[in-house]
Amino acid sequence: GNSVTQMEGPVTLSEEAFLTINCTYTATGYPSLFWYVQYPGEGLQLLLKATKADDKGSNKGFEATYRKETTSFHLEKGSVQVSDSAVYFCALSDETGTASKLTFGTGTRLQVTL
Amino acid sequence: NAGVMQNPRHLVRRRGQEARLRCSPMKGHSHVYWYRQLPEEGLKFMVYLQKENIIDESGMPKERFSAEFPKEGPSILRIQQVVRGDSAAYFCASSPIGGLGSPLHFGNGTRLTVT
């Protein structure tokens, strides 16, 4: 079945540091890939997505490239801010039938300090 | 444009009681998904519904859990005879269509505590 593996957290960085959160996946077919962010006490918000190989998703300074050859979708940001502190989830869509069911990784907590 | 609305935000139930969680999808969305997040874990898919139909319930526990999305009104996730292991955050998501790459819009969740 489908699965998503994320690097374990927490990741602690100083403000303006470079961020990488690794994500690899196992899937049949050609899933779409997503990064969601969860701020404390809230639901998940879509951060960015990529629907086919070599696509780059980007939003709010975050980027991730869909790498089919390495089955990866690593999240990067050049300069993090304290407000980026949250839990980040990598996910892929299950495209069997007509369902857009997501399989999530376990999440990576990011803590950014001044 | 209101987002996905879930209520209540927090729900406390004693063992053996019933829990009812409600979800109103975004306007114009006819597909609803329920996910469960156990402490320090990712979200696990439970069930996918369209109006009056359960499309995929492969993630639902076989007993005590049920879900519906009636023609009128919100989607309901019902947990009968709750046990401590049911304590979790339950998230509802909706989408306008169910197909390729449809991003899901999540509610803020209902945090269920079973005492």
PDB file of C-alpha atoms in Angstrom, chain A residues 33 35 47-52 54-59 61-66 73-76:
ATOM      1  CA  LEU A  33       2.039  15.065  -3.460  1.00  0.00           C
ATOM      2  CA  TRP A  35       2.671  19.501   2.136  1.00  0.00           C
ATOM      3  CA  LEU A  47       0.920  24.651   1.984  1.00  0.00           C
ATOM      4  CA  LEU A  48       1.809  23.470  -1.500  1.00  0.00           C
ATOM      5  CA  LYS A  49       1.299  20.635  -3.944  1.00  0.00           C
ATOM      6  CA  ALA A  50       2.718  18.989  -7.057  1.00  0.00           C
ATOM      7  CA  THR A  51       0.727  16.744  -9.338  1.00  0.00           C
ATOM      8  CA  LYS A  52       3.360  15.224 -11.618  1.00  0.00           C
ATOM      9  CA  ASP A  54       9.451  17.383 -11.816  1.00  0.00           C
ATOM     10  CA  ASP A  55       6.694  19.803 -10.795  1.00  0.00           C
ATOM     11  CA  LYS A  56       7.742  22.307  -8.161  1.00  0.00           C
ATOM     12  CA  GLY A  57       5.164  23.461  -5.658  1.00  0.00           C
ATOM     13  CA  SER A  58       5.801  26.767  -3.905  1.00  0.00           C
ATOM     14  CA  ASN A  59       4.036  29.036  -1.435  1.00  0.00           C
ATOM     15  CA  GLY A  61       8.748  30.978   0.494  1.00  0.00           C
ATOM     16  CA  PHE A  62       8.446  27.192   0.850  1.00  0.00           C
ATOM     17  CA  GLU A  63       9.276  24.917  -2.088  1.00  0.00           C
ATOM     18  CA  ALA A  64       9.187  21.212  -2.852  1.00  0.00           C
ATOM     19  CA  THR A  65       9.984  19.340  -6.077  1.00  0.00           C
ATOM     20  CA  TYR A  66       8.320  16.069  -7.059  1.00  0.00           C
ATOM     21  CA  PHE A  73       9.216  15.529  -2.051  1.00  0.00           C
ATOM     22  CA  HIS A  74      11.506  17.398   0.352  1.00  0.00           C
ATOM     23  CA  LEU A  75      10.294  20.701   1.778  1.00  0.00           C
ATOM     24  CA  GLU A  76      12.710  23.656   1.761  1.00  0.00           C
TER      25      GLU A  76
END
